[in-house]
PDB file of C-alpha atoms and ligand atoms in Angstrom:
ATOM      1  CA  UNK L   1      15.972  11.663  -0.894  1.00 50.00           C
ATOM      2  CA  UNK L   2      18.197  11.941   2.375  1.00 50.00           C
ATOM      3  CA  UNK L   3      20.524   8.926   3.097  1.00 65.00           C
ATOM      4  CA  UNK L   4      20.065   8.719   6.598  1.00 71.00           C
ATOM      5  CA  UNK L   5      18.807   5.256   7.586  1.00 94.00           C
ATOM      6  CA  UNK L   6      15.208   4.193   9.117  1.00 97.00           C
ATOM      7  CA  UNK L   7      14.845   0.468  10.722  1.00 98.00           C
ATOM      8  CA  UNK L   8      11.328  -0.030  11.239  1.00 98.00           C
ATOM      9  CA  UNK L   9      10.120  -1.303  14.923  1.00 97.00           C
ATOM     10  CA  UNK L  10       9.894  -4.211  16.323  1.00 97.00           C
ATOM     11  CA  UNK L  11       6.727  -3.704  18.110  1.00 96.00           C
ATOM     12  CA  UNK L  12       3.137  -4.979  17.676  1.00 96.00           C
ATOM     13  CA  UNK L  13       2.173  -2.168  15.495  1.00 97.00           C
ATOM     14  CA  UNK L  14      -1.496  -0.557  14.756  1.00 98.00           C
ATOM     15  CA  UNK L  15      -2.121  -0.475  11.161  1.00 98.00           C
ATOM     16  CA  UNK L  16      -4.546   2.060   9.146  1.00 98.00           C
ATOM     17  CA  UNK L  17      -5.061   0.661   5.597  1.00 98.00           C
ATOM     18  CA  UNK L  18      -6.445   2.961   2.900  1.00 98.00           C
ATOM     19  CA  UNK L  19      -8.723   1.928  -0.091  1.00 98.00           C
ATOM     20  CA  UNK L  20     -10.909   3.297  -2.612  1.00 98.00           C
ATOM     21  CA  UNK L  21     -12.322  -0.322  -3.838  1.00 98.00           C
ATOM     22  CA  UNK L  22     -13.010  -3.865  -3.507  1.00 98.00           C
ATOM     23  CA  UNK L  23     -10.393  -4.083  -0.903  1.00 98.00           C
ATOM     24  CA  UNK L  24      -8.807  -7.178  -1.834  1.00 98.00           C
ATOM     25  CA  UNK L  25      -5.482  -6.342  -0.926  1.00 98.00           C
ATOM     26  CA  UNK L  26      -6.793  -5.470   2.789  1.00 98.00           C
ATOM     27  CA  UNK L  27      -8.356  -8.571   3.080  1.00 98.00           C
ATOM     28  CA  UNK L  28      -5.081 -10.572   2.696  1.00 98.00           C
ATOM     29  CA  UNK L  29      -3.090  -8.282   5.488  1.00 99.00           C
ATOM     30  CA  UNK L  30      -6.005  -9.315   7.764  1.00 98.00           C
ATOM     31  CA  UNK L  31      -5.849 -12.838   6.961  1.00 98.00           C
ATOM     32  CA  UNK L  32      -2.150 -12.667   7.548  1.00 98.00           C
ATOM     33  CA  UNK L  33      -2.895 -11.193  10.979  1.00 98.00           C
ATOM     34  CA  UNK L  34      -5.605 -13.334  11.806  1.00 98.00           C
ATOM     35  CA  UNK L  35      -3.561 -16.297  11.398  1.00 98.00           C
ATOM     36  CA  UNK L  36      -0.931 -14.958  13.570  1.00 98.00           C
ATOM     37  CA  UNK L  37       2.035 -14.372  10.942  1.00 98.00           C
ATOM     38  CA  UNK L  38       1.873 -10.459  11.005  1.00 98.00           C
ATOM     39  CA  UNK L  39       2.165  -8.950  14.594  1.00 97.00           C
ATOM     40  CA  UNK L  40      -0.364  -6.065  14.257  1.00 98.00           C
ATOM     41  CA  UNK L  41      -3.649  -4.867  14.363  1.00 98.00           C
ATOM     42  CA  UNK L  42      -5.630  -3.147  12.029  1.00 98.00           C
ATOM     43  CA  UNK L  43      -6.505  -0.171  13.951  1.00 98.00           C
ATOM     44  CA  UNK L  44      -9.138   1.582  10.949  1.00 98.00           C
ATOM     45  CA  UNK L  45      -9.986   0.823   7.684  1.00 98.00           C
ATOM     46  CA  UNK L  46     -10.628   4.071   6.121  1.00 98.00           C
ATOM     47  CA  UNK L  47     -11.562   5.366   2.671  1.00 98.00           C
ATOM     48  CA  UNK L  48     -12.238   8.246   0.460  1.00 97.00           C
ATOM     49  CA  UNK L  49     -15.244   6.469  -0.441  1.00 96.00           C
ATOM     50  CA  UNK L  50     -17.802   5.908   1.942  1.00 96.00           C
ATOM     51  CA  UNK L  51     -19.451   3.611  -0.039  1.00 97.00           C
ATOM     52  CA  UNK L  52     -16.260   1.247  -1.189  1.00 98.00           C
ATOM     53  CA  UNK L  53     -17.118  -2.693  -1.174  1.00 98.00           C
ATOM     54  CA  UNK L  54     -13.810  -3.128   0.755  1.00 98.00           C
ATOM     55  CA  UNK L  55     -15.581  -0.591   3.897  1.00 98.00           C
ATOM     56  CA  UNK L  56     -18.437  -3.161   4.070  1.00 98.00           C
ATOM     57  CA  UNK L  57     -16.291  -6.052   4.286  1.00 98.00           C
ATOM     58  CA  UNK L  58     -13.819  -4.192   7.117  1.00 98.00           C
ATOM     59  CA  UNK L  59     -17.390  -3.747   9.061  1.00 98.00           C
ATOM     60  CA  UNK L  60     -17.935  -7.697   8.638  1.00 98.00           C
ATOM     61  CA  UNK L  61     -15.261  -7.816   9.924  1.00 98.00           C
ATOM     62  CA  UNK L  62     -15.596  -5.867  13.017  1.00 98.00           C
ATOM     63  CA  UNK L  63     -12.955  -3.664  11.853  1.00 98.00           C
ATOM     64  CA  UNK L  64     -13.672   0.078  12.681  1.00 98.00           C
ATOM     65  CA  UNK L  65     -13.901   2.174   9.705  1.00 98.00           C
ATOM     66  CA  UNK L  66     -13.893   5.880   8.455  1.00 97.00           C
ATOM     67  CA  UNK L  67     -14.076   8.360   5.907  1.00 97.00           C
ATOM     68  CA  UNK L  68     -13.841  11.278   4.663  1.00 97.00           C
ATOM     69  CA  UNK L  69     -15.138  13.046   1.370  1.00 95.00           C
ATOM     70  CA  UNK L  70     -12.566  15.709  -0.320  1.00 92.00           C
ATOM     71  CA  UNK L  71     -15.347  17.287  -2.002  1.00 92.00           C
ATOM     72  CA  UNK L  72     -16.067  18.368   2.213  1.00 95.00           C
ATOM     73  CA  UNK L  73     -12.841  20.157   2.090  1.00 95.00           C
ATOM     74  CA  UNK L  74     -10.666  22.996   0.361  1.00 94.00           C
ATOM     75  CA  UNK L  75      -8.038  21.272  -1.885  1.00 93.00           C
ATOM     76  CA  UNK L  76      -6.074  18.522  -1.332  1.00 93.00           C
ATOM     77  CA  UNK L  77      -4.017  20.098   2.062  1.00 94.00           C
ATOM     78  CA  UNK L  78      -7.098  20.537   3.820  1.00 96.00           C
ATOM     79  CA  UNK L  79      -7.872  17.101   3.377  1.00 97.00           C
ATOM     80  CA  UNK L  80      -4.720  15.348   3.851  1.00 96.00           C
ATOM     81  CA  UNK L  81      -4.735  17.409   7.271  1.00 96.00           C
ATOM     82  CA  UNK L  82      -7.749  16.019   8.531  1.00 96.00           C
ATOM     83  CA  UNK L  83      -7.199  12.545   7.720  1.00 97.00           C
ATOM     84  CA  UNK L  84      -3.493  12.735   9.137  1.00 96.00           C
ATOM     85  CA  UNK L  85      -5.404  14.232  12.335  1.00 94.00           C
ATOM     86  CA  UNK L  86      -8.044  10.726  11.895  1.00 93.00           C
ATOM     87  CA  UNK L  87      -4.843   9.115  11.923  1.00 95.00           C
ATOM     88  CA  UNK L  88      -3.032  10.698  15.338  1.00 93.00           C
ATOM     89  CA  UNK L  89      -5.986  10.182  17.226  1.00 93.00           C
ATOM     90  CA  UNK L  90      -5.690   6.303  16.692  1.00 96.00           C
ATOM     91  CA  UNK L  91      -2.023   6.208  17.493  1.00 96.00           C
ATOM     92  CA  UNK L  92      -1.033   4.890  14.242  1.00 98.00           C
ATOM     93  CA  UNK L  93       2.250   2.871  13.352  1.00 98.00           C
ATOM     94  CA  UNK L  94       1.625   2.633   9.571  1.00 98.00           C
ATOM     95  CA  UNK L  95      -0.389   3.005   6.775  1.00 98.00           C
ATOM     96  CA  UNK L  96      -0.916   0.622   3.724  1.00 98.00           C
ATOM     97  CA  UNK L  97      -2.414   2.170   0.769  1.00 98.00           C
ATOM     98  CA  UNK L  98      -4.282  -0.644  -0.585  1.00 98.00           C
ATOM     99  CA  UNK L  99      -6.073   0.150  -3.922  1.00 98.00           C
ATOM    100  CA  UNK L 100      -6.339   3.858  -2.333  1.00 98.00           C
ATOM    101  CA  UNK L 101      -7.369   5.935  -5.178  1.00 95.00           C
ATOM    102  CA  UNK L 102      -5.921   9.175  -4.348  1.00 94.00           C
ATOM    103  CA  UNK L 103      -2.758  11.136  -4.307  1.00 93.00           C
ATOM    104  CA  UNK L 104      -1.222  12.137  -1.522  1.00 96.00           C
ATOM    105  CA  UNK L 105       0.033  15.157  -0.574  1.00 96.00           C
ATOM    106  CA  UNK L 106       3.356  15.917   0.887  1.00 97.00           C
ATOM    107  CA  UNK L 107       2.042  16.530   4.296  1.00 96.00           C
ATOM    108  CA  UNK L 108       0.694  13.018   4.931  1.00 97.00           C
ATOM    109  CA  UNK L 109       3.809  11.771   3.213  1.00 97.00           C
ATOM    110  CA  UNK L 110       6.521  13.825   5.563  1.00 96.00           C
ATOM    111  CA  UNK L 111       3.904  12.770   8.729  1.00 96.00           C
ATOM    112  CA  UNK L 112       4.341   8.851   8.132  1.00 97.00           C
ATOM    113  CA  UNK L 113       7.855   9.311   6.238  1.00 97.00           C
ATOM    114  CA  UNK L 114       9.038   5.460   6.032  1.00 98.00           C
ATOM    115  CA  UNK L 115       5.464   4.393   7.865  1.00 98.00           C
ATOM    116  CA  UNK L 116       3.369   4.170   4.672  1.00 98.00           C
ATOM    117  CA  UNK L 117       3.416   1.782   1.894  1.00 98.00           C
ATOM    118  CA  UNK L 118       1.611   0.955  -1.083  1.00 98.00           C
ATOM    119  CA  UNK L 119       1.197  -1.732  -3.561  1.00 98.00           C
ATOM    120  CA  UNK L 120       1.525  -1.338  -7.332  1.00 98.00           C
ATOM    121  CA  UNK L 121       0.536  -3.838  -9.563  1.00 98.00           C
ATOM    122  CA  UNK L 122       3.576  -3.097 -12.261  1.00 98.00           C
ATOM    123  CA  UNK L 123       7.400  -3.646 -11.510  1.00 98.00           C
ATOM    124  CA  UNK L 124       8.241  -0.325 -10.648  1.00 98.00           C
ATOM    125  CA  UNK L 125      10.428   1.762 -11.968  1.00 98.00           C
ATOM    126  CA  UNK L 126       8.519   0.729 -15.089  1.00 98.00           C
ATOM    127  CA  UNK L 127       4.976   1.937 -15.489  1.00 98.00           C
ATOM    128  CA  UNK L 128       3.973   4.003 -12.989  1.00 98.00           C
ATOM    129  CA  UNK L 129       0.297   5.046 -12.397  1.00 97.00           C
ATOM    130  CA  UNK L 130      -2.872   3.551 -13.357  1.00 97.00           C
ATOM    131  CA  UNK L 131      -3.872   0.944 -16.003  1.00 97.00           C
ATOM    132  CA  UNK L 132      -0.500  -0.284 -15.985  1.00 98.00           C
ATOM    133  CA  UNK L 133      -1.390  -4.141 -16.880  1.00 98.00           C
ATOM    134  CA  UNK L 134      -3.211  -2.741 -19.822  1.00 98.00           C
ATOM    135  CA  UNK L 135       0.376  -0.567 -20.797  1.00 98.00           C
ATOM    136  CA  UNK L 136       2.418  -4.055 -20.381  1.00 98.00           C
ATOM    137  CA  UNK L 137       0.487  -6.024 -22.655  1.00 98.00           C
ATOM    138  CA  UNK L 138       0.281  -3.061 -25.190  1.00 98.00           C
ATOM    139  CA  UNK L 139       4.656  -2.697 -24.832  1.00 98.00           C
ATOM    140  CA  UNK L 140       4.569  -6.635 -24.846  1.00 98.00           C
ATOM    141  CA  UNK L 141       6.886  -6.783 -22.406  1.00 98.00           C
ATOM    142  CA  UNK L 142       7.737 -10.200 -21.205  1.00 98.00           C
ATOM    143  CA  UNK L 143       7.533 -10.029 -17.502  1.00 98.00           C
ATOM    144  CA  UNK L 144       5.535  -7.662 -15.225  1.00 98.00           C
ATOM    145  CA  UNK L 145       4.498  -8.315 -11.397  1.00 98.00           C
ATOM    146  CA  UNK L 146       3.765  -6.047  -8.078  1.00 99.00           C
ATOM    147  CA  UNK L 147       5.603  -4.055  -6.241  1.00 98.00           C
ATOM    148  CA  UNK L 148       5.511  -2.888  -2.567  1.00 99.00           C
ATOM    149  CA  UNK L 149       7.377   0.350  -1.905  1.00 98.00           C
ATOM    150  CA  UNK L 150       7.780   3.136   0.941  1.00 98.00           C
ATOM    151  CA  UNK L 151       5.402   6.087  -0.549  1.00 98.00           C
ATOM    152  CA  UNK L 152       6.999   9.427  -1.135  1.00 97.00           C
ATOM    153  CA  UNK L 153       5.690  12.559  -2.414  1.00 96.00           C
ATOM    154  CA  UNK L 154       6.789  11.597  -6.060  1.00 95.00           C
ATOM    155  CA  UNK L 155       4.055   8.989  -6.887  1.00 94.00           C
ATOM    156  CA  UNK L 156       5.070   5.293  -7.248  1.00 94.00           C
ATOM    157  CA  UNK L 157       8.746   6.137  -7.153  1.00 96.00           C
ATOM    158  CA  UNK L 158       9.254   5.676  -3.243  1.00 98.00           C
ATOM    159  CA  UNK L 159      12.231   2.675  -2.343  1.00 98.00           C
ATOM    160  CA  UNK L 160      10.669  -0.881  -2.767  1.00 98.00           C
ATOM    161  CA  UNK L 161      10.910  -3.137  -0.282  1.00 98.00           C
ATOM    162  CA  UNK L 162       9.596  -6.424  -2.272  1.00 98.00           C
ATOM    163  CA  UNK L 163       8.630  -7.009  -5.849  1.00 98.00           C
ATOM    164  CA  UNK L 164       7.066 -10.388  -7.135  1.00 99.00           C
ATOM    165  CA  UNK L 165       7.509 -11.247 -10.943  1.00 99.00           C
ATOM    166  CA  UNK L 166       4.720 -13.200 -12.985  1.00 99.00           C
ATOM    167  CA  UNK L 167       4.935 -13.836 -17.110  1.00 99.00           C
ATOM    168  CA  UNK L 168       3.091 -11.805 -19.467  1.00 98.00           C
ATOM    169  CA  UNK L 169       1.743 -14.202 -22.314  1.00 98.00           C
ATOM    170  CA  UNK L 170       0.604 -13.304 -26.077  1.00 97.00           C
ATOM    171  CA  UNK L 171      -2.821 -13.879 -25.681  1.00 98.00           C
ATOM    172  CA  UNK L 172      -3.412 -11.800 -22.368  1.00 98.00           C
ATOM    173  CA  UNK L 173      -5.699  -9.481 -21.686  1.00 98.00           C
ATOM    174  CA  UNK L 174      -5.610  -6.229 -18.919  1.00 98.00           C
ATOM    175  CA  UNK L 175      -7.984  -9.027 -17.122  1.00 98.00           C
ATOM    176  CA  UNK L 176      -6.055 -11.754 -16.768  1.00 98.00           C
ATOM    177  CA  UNK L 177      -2.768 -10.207 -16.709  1.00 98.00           C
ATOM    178  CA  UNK L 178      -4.421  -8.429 -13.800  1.00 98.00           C
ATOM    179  CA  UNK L 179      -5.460 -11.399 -12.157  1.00 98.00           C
ATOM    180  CA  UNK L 180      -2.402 -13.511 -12.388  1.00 98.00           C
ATOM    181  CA  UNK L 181      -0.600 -10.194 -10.881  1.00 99.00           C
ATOM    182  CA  UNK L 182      -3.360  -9.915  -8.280  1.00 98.00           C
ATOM    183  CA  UNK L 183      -2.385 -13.408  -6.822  1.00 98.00           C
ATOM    184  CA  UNK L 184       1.342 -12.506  -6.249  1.00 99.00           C
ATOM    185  CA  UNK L 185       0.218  -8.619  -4.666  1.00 99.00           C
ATOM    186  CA  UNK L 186      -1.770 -11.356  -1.802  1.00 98.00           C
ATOM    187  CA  UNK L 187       1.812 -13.027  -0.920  1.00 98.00           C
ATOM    188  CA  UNK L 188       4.038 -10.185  -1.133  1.00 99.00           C
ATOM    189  CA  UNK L 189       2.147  -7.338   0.496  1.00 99.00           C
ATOM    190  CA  UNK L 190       1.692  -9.173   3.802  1.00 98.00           C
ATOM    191  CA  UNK L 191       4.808 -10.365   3.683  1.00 98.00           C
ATOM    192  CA  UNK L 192       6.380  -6.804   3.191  1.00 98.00           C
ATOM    193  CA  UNK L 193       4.146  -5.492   6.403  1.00 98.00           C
ATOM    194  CA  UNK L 194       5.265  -8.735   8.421  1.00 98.00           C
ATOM    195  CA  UNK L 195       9.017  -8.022   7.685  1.00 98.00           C
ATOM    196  CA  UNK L 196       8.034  -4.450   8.461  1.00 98.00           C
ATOM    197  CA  UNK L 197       6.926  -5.402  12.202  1.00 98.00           C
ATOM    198  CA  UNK L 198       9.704  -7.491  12.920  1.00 98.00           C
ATOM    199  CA  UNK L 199      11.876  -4.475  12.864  1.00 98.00           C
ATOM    200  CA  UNK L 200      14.021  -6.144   9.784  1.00 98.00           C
ATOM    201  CA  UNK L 201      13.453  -3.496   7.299  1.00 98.00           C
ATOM    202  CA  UNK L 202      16.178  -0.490   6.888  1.00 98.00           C
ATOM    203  CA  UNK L 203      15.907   2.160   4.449  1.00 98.00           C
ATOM    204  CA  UNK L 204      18.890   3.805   3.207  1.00 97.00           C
ATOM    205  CA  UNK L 205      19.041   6.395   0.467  1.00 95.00           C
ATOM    206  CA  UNK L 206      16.779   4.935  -2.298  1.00 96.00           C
ATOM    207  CA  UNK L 207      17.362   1.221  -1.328  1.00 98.00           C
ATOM    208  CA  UNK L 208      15.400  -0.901   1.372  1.00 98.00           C
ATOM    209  CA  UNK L 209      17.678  -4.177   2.879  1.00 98.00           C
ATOM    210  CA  UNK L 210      15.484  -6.407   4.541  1.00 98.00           C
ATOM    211  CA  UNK L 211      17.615  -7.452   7.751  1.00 97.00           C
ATOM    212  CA  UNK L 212      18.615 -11.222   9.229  1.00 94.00           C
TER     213      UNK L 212
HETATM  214  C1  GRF D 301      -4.404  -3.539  -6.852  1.00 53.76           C
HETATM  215  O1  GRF D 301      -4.146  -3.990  -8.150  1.00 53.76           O
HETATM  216  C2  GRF D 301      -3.241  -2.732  -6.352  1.00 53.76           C
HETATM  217  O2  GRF D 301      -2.016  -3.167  -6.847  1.00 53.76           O
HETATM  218  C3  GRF D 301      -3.557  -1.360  -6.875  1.00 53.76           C
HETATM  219  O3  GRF D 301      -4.945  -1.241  -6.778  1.00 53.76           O
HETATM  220  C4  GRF D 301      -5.543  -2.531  -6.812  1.00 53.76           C
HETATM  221  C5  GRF D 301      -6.372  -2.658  -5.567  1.00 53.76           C
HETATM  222  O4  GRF D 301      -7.076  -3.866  -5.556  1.00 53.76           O
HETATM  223  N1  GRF D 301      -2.853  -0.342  -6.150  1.00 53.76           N
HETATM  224  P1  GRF D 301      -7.836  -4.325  -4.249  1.00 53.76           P
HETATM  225  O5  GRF D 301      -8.870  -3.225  -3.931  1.00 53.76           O
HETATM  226  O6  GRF D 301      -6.829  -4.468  -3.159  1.00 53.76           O
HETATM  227  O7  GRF D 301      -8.499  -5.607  -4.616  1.00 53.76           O
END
């Protein structure tokens, strides 16, 4: 990782999010919008799956939408290529992975370097990838949370720019581990994409400093 710093604009930005799922995660960056605290649009909703839940509720919400199947295209390249070309046409400022079910490759990454962000629903460094509320109730850690973090080509290790922390308890499950985490991804992701449009987040090395 270089140490040269990024400040993100201050602009009203045009926002791709990216899901796989229910789209929960979407939902609360368009609330945010809709009630005026994050200065952005949502520009396209778009998904691997073109029947995700969270694709329905971006049409009811006269959001445009897209997708795109990989199984259309030859390897993972090919595909990243066409959606980064989905993404040029629309003029976009930044993408949020949102429950996005795929990795990315390190074409998309280099083409939105410091302009895409995802949430995890662990405090990262510690457990990266997927059924990570199951892996802290099975380490019995005390604490776990959600973290929003710059994505680069290593997967869940890009610089965070926002973590929230909730207790893990001895009788939880993955469920409601999950859900208490879930609550906490609502506040902090919107918040991270707010800060993000107000041009007060700088990236330096490894380390994000939200600014004054
Ligand atoms: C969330 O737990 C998020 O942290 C993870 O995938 C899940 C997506 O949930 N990356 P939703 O589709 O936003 O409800």
């Amino acid at each position: 990782m270089t140490e040269t710093s990024y400040r993100s604009p201050k602009k009203r930005g045009r926002i791709a999010v990216f899901l796989s799922g229910r789209g929960s995660n979407f939902i609360s960056i368009h609330d945010a919008i809709l009630r005026g605290d994050i200065d952005a649009d949502i520009a396209v909703v778009f998904s691997n799956r073109r029947n995700a839940p969270g694709l329905a509720v971006a049409l009811d919400r006269n959001l445009e939408t897209a997708s795109l199947n990989h199984k259309d295209f030859e390897g993972r390249e090919a595909f990243d290529a066409a959606v980064v070309k989905e993404l040029e046409a629309r003029d976009i400022d930044l993408i949020c992975l949102a429950g996005y079910m795929r990795i990315l490759t390190p074409l998309i990454c280099r083409a939105f370097e410091n302009r895409l962000m995802n949430i995890h629903p662990a405090l990262l460094p510690s457990f990266p990838g997927l059924h990570v509320q199951q892996m802290a109730v099975d380490w019995g850690v005390r604490f776990s949370g959600a973290t929003v973090h710059f994505v680069v080509p290593d997967v869940d290790m890009g610089p965070i720019i926002t973590q929230a922390v909730v207790p893990v308890l001895q009788d939880d499950t993955e469920e409601t581990l999950s859900a208490r985490i879930l609550i906490e991804e609502h506040k902090i992701y919107p918040e991270a994409v707010r800060l993000y449009f107000e041009g007060r987040l700088e990236v330096r090395g490894r380390r994000v400093f939200i600014l004054d």
